[in-house]
Tab-separated table of C-alpha atoms in Angstrom:
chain	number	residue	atom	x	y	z
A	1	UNK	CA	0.000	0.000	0.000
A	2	UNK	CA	1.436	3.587	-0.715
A	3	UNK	CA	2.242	5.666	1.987
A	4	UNK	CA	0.023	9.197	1.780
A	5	UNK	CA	2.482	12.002	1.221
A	6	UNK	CA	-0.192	15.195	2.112
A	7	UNK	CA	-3.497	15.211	4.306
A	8	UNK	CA	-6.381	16.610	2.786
A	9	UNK	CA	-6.476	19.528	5.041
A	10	UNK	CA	-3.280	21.053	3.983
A	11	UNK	CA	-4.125	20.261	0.404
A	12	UNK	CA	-6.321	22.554	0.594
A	13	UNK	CA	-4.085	25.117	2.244
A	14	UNK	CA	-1.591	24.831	-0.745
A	15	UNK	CA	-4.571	25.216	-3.656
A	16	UNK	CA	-5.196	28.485	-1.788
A	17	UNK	CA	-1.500	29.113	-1.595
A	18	UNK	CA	-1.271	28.372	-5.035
A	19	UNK	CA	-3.645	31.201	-6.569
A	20	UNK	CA	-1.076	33.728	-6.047
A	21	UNK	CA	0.587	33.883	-9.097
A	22	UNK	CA	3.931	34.377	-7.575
A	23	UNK	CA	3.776	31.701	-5.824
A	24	UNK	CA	6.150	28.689	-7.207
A	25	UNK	CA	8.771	31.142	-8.335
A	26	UNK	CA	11.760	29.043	-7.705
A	27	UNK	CA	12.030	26.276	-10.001
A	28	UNK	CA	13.105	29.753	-13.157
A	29	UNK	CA	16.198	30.579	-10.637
A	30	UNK	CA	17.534	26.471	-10.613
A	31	UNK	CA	16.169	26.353	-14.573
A	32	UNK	CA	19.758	26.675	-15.646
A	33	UNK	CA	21.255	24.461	-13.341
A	34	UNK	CA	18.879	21.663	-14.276
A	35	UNK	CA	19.100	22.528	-17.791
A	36	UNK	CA	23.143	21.513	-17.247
A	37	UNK	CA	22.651	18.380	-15.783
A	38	UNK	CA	19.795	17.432	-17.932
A	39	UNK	CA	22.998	17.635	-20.674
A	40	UNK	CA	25.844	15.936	-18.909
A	41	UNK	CA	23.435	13.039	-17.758
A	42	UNK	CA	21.494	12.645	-21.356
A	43	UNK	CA	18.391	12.827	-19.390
A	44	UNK	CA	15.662	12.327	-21.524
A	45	UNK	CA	12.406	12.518	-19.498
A	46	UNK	CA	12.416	14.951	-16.124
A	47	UNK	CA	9.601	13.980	-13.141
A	48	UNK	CA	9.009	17.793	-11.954
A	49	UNK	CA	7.621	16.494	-8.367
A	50	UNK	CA	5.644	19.321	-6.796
A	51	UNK	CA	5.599	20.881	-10.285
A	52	UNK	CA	3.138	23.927	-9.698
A	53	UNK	CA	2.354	25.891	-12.147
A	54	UNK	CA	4.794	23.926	-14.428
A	55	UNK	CA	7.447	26.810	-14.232
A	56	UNK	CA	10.195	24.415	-14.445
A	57	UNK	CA	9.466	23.355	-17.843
A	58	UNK	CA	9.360	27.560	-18.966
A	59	UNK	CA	12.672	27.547	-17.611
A	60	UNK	CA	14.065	24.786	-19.376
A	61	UNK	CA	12.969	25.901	-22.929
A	62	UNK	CA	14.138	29.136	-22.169
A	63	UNK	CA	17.374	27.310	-21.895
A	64	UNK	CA	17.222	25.703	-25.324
A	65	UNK	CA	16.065	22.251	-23.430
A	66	UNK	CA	13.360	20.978	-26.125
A	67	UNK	CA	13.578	17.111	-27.076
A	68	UNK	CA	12.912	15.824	-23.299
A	69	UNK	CA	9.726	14.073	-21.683
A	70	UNK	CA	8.487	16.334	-19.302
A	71	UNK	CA	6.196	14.737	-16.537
A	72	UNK	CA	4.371	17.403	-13.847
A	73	UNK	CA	3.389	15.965	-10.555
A	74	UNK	CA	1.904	18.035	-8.037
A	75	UNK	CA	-1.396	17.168	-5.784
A	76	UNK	CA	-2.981	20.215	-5.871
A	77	UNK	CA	-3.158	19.486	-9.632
A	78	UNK	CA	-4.698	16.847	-10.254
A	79	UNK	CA	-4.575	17.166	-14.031
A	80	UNK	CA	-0.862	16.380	-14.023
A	81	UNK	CA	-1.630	12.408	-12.303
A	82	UNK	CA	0.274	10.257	-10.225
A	83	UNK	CA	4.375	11.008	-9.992
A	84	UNK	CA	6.105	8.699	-12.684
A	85	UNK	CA	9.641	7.767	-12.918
A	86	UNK	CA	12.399	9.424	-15.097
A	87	UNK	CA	16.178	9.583	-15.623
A	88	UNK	CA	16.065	13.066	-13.648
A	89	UNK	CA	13.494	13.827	-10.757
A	90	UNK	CA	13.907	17.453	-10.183
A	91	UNK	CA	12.075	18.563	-6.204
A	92	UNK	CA	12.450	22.052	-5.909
A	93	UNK	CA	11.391	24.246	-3.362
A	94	UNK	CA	9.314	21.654	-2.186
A	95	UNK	CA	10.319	19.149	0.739
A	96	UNK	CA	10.262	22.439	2.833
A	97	UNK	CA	6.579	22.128	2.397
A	98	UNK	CA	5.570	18.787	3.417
A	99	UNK	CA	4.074	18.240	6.512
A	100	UNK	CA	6.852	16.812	8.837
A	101	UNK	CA	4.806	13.902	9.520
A	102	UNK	CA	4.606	13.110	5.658
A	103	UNK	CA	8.496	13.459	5.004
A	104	UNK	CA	9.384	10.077	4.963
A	105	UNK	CA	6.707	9.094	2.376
A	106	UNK	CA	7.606	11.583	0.344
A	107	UNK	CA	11.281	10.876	-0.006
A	108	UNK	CA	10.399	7.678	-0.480
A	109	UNK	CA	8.040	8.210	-3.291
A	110	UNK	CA	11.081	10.288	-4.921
A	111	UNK	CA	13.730	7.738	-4.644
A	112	UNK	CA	11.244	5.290	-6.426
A	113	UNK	CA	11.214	7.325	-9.121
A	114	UNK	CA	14.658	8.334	-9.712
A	115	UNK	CA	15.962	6.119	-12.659
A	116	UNK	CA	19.066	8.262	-13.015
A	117	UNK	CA	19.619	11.310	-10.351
A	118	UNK	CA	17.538	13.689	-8.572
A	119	UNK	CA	18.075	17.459	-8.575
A	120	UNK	CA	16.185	18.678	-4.815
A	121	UNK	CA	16.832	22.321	-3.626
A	122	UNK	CA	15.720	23.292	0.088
A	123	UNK	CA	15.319	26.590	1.689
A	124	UNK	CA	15.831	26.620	5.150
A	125	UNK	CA	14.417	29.507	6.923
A	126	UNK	CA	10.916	30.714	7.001
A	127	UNK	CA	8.791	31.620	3.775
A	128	UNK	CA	7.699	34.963	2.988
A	129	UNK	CA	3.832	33.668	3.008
A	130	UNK	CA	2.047	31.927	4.966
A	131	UNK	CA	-0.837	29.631	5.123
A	132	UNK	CA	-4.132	30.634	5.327
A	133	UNK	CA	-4.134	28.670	9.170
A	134	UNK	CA	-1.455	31.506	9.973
A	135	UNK	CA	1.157	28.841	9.805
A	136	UNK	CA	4.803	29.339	8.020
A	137	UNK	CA	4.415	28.560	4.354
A	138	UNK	CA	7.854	26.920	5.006
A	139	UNK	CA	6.995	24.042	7.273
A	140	UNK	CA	10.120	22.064	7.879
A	141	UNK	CA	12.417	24.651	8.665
A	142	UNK	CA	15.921	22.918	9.624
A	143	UNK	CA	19.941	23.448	8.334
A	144	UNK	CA	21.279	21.328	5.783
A	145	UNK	CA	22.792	18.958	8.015
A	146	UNK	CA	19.592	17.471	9.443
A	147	UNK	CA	18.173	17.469	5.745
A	148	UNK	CA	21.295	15.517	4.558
A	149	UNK	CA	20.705	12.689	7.192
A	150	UNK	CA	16.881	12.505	6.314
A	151	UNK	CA	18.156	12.632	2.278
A	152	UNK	CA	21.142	9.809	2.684
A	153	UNK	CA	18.257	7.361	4.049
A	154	UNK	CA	17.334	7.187	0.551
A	155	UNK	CA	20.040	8.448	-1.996
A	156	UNK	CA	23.549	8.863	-2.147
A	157	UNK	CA	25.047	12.353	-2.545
A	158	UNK	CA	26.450	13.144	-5.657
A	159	UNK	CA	27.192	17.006	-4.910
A	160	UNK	CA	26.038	19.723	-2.443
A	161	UNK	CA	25.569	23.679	-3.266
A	162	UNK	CA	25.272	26.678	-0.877
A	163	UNK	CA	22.427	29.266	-2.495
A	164	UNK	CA	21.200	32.563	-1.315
A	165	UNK	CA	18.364	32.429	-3.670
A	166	UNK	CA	15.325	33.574	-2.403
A	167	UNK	CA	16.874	33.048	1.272
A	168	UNK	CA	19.475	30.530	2.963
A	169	UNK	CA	19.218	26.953	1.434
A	170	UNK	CA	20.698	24.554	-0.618
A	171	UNK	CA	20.396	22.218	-4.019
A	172	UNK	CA	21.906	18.758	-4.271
A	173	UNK	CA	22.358	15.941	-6.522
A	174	UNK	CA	21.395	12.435	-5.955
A	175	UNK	CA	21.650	8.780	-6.978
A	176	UNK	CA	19.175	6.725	-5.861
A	177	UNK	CA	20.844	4.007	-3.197
């Protein structure tokens, strides 16, 4: 049986969240980044988990990345189905945002999608917005060092990046174990 990765109640918290059109901003800033490794690995299909809006893709055409398979997942839209597997599973800006409680099943829904690597940036400190409860946007607010011990459960690191976009956090690469 597969784990639940998001309650119903704070699905409905990010479909509000997720009417602000600014909202889901981050995955343009790592476009180029991903665009790179999407290169160097001959990635052909990308699993955008927690794709949003789909601003990941916009990114990656903008930087000339057109013959790939590019599969959304993201539960507040439906639309986009289930997550599937590909030879790059990009997660960014989004394990911040699970509910703490649903972390686990969430990692391991990404590692058993990852055919080739995974591409995950985290922010670390608190969001800008917040939920409509009054909560932090940002749920899981924690350095890199407890993410990396949660992270190596599941995948081995391939490399680790300091950013100071949009706030502290970091992006990493991944092989699944």
């Amino acid at each position: 049986m597969k784990s639940k990765t998001i309650s119903e109640q704070y699905l409905g918290l990010q479909t509000d969240l997720h009417k602000n059109p600014n909202y889901g901003m981050a995955s343009l800033s790592f476009a180029p980044i991903v665009a790179d490794l999407i290169r160097l690995s001959n990635s052909q299909t990308v699993s955008d988990y927690g794709a949003g809006k789909q601003r990941l893709l916009e990114g990656l055409q903008k930087e000339g990345i057109s013959n790939l398979t590019y599969l959304p997942y993201d539960p507040v839209f439906p639309e986009y189905g289930s997550p599937k597997p590909a030879d790059l599973v990009c997660c960014i800006d989004v394990l911040e945002h699970i509910e703490p409680e649903m972390l686990d099943a969430v990692l391991r829904e990404l590692a058993e999608i990852t055919v080739k690597l995974g591409f995950f940036s985290v922010h670390m400190g608190p969001a800008e917005k917040k939920l409509a409860d009054g909560r932090n946007a940002h749920l899981i607010q924690q350095p890199s060092s407890w993410w990396l011990r949660k992270i190596c459960e599941h995948f081995n690191v391939l490399q680790l990046e300091s950013h100071g976009a949009m706030g502290r956090g970091f992006w990493i690469i991944v092989e699944k174990i």
